[in-house]
Short mmCIF file of C-alpha atoms in Angstrom, two decimals:
data_model
loop_
_atom_site.label_atom_id
_atom_site.label_comp_id
_atom_site.label_asym_id
_atom_site.label_seq_id
_atom_site.Cartn_x
_atom_site.Cartn_y
_atom_site.Cartn_z
CA UNK E 1 -21.36 124.41 177.73
CA UNK E 2 -20.02 123.53 181.15
CA UNK E 3 -23.47 124.20 183.19
CA UNK E 4 -24.27 123.27 187.10
CA UNK E 5 -27.37 124.37 188.01
CA UNK E 6 -27.59 125.82 191.72
CA UNK E 7 -31.34 126.63 191.84
CA UNK E 8 -34.39 126.90 189.97
CA UNK E 9 -37.35 128.99 189.92
CA UNK E 10 -40.11 126.19 189.74
CA UNK E 11 -43.27 129.31 191.22
CA UNK E 12 -42.02 131.37 188.07
CA UNK E 13 -43.36 128.72 185.48
CA UNK E 14 -46.08 127.94 187.53
CA UNK E 15 -47.24 131.25 187.48
CA UNK E 16 -46.09 132.92 184.20
CA UNK E 17 -46.34 132.01 181.17
CA UNK E 18 -42.55 132.27 179.57
CA UNK E 19 -42.01 133.83 176.13
CA UNK E 20 -38.43 134.72 175.55
CA UNK E 21 -34.99 133.93 177.74
CA UNK E 22 -32.05 135.51 178.01
CA UNK E 23 -28.91 134.71 180.30
CA UNK E 24 -27.33 137.19 182.32
CA UNK E 25 -24.35 137.52 184.65
CA UNK E 26 -24.69 138.78 188.14
CA UNK E 27 -22.55 141.26 190.32
CA UNK E 28 -21.68 139.38 193.43
CA UNK E 29 -19.37 140.02 196.64
CA UNK E 30 -16.93 137.50 197.55
CA UNK E 31 -19.15 136.06 200.64
CA UNK E 32 -22.24 136.00 197.75
CA UNK E 33 -20.55 133.17 195.14
CA UNK E 34 -19.31 131.48 198.19
CA UNK E 35 -22.74 131.06 199.47
CA UNK E 36 -24.49 130.46 196.16
CA UNK E 37 -21.63 127.52 195.41
CA UNK E 38 -22.93 126.40 198.81
CA UNK E 39 -26.83 126.34 196.95
CA UNK E 40 -27.66 129.24 199.35
CA UNK E 41 -30.30 130.92 197.77
CA UNK E 42 -34.33 131.32 197.03
CA UNK E 43 -35.25 132.34 193.62
CA UNK E 44 -39.21 132.46 194.63
CA UNK E 45 -40.24 135.85 194.74
CA UNK E 46 -37.61 137.65 192.91
CA UNK E 47 -37.86 139.96 190.08
CA UNK E 48 -36.08 142.07 187.61
CA UNK E 49 -36.47 145.71 187.00
CA UNK E 50 -34.93 147.75 184.20
CA UNK E 51 -33.86 151.39 185.94
CA UNK E 52 -31.67 153.85 183.61
CA UNK E 53 -30.85 151.30 180.86
CA UNK E 54 -29.46 148.62 183.56
CA UNK E 55 -31.34 145.76 185.13
CA UNK E 56 -31.29 145.30 188.64
CA UNK E 57 -32.61 141.75 190.93
CA UNK E 58 -34.94 142.37 193.57
CA UNK E 59 -35.75 140.12 196.50
CA UNK E 60 -32.98 137.05 195.59
CA UNK E 61 -32.27 135.97 198.98
CA UNK E 62 -28.13 134.38 199.44
CA UNK E 63 -28.13 133.28 202.74
CA UNK E 64 -25.20 134.64 204.49
CA UNK E 65 -21.59 132.50 204.51
CA UNK E 66 -20.73 130.64 207.87
CA UNK E 67 -17.49 131.68 207.73
CA UNK E 68 -18.18 135.34 206.51
CA UNK E 69 -17.72 137.14 209.76
CA UNK E 70 -18.00 140.95 209.67
CA UNK E 71 -17.68 141.07 205.76
CA UNK E 72 -20.55 139.34 205.13
CA UNK E 73 -23.55 140.70 203.04
CA UNK E 74 -26.67 142.09 203.00
CA UNK E 75 -28.96 138.57 202.30
CA UNK E 76 -31.71 140.68 200.35
CA UNK E 77 -29.70 143.44 198.46
CA UNK E 78 -30.45 144.30 195.32
CA UNK E 79 -28.36 143.05 192.57
CA UNK E 80 -26.94 144.34 189.09
CA UNK E 81 -27.30 142.00 186.30
CA UNK E 82 -25.13 142.21 183.23
CA UNK E 83 -26.81 142.24 179.90
CA UNK E 84 -25.65 144.12 176.37
CA UNK E 85 -26.78 147.02 175.68
CA UNK E 86 -28.72 145.00 172.30
CA UNK E 87 -30.61 142.98 174.78
CA UNK E 88 -31.74 145.15 177.40
CA UNK E 89 -33.42 147.69 174.58
CA UNK E 90 -34.87 144.87 173.27
CA UNK E 91 -36.35 143.53 176.74
CA UNK E 92 -37.14 147.34 177.20
CA UNK E 93 -39.20 147.39 174.14
CA UNK E 94 -41.58 144.37 174.68
CA UNK E 95 -42.12 145.19 178.55
CA UNK E 96 -43.80 148.60 177.17
CA UNK E 97 -45.11 146.91 173.96
CA UNK E 98 -46.53 143.75 175.96
CA UNK E 99 -46.68 143.70 179.38
CA UNK E 100 -44.03 141.58 180.29
CA UNK E 101 -42.20 141.21 183.48
CA UNK E 102 -39.23 140.03 184.11
CA UNK E 103 -38.84 136.89 186.50
CA UNK E 104 -35.56 135.09 186.80
CA UNK E 105 -35.98 131.11 186.10
CA UNK E 106 -32.51 129.56 187.15
CA UNK E 107 -28.84 130.42 188.57
CA UNK E 108 -26.24 128.47 187.39
CA UNK E 109 -22.40 128.36 187.69
CA UNK E 110 -20.51 128.20 184.01
CA UNK E 111 -17.02 128.06 184.06
CA UNK E 112 -16.87 129.35 187.73
CA UNK E 113 -18.95 132.38 187.30
CA UNK E 114 -22.49 133.11 188.52
CA UNK E 115 -25.06 133.54 185.81
CA UNK E 116 -28.62 133.73 185.92
CA UNK E 117 -31.42 132.78 182.98
CA UNK E 118 -34.42 135.73 183.26
CA UNK E 119 -37.47 135.21 181.42
CA UNK E 120 -39.96 137.66 179.88
CA UNK E 121 -43.62 136.39 181.02
CA UNK E 122 -47.04 137.07 181.88
CA UNK E 123 -48.81 135.95 184.80
CA UNK E 124 -50.93 133.06 184.57
CA UNK E 125 -54.82 133.16 184.91
CA UNK E 126 -56.34 130.46 187.32
CA UNK E 127 -58.10 128.71 184.47
CA UNK E 128 -54.12 128.49 182.55
CA UNK E 129 -52.92 127.16 185.74
CA UNK E 130 -55.80 124.43 186.03
CA UNK E 131 -55.12 123.85 182.16
CA UNK E 132 -51.34 123.18 182.54
CA UNK E 133 -51.50 121.02 185.57
CA UNK E 134 -54.05 118.84 183.45
CA UNK E 135 -52.18 118.46 180.58
CA UNK E 136 -49.15 117.38 182.54
CA UNK E 137 -51.30 114.70 184.40
CA UNK E 138 -52.49 113.29 181.13
CA UNK E 139 -48.83 113.14 179.85
CA UNK E 140 -48.29 111.20 182.86
CA UNK E 141 -50.78 108.99 182.57
CA UNK E 142 -49.63 108.44 178.73
CA UNK E 143 -46.22 107.92 180.25
CA UNK E 144 -47.05 105.40 182.37
CA UNK E 145 -49.20 103.47 179.72
CA UNK E 146 -46.55 103.76 177.21
CA UNK E 147 -43.90 101.66 179.72
CA UNK E 148 -46.47 99.35 180.58
#
């Protein structure tokens, strides 16, 4: 798969437990895709909601394109995500049953199109965060010892 990662939401992996992942297309304007290709975006505080059987992405900041003049886009506008109806219904059922949230994990270009990987997630508690940090440091120490 021809995939060029533009941005990763590290905060999502730190603050949430990710259970299921989906890949969706994004409805963008011309200046937005140019800004994305330049890497001028932020996924940090963004989230997705399902409204009227359609998925929308909120708080994803795409900086205005420098040569965009009056045709430039609104940096924080709500963007529609493109998923199949079956996938939307599957996500909707899981959200209703188990109180998941939809969090964007990474944005990438695939064959010239911007795609976003979203995940069904639950928030981590403080002790979960500490546990995952301890596990990472342990793995790092083991890797160092194996290297020697």
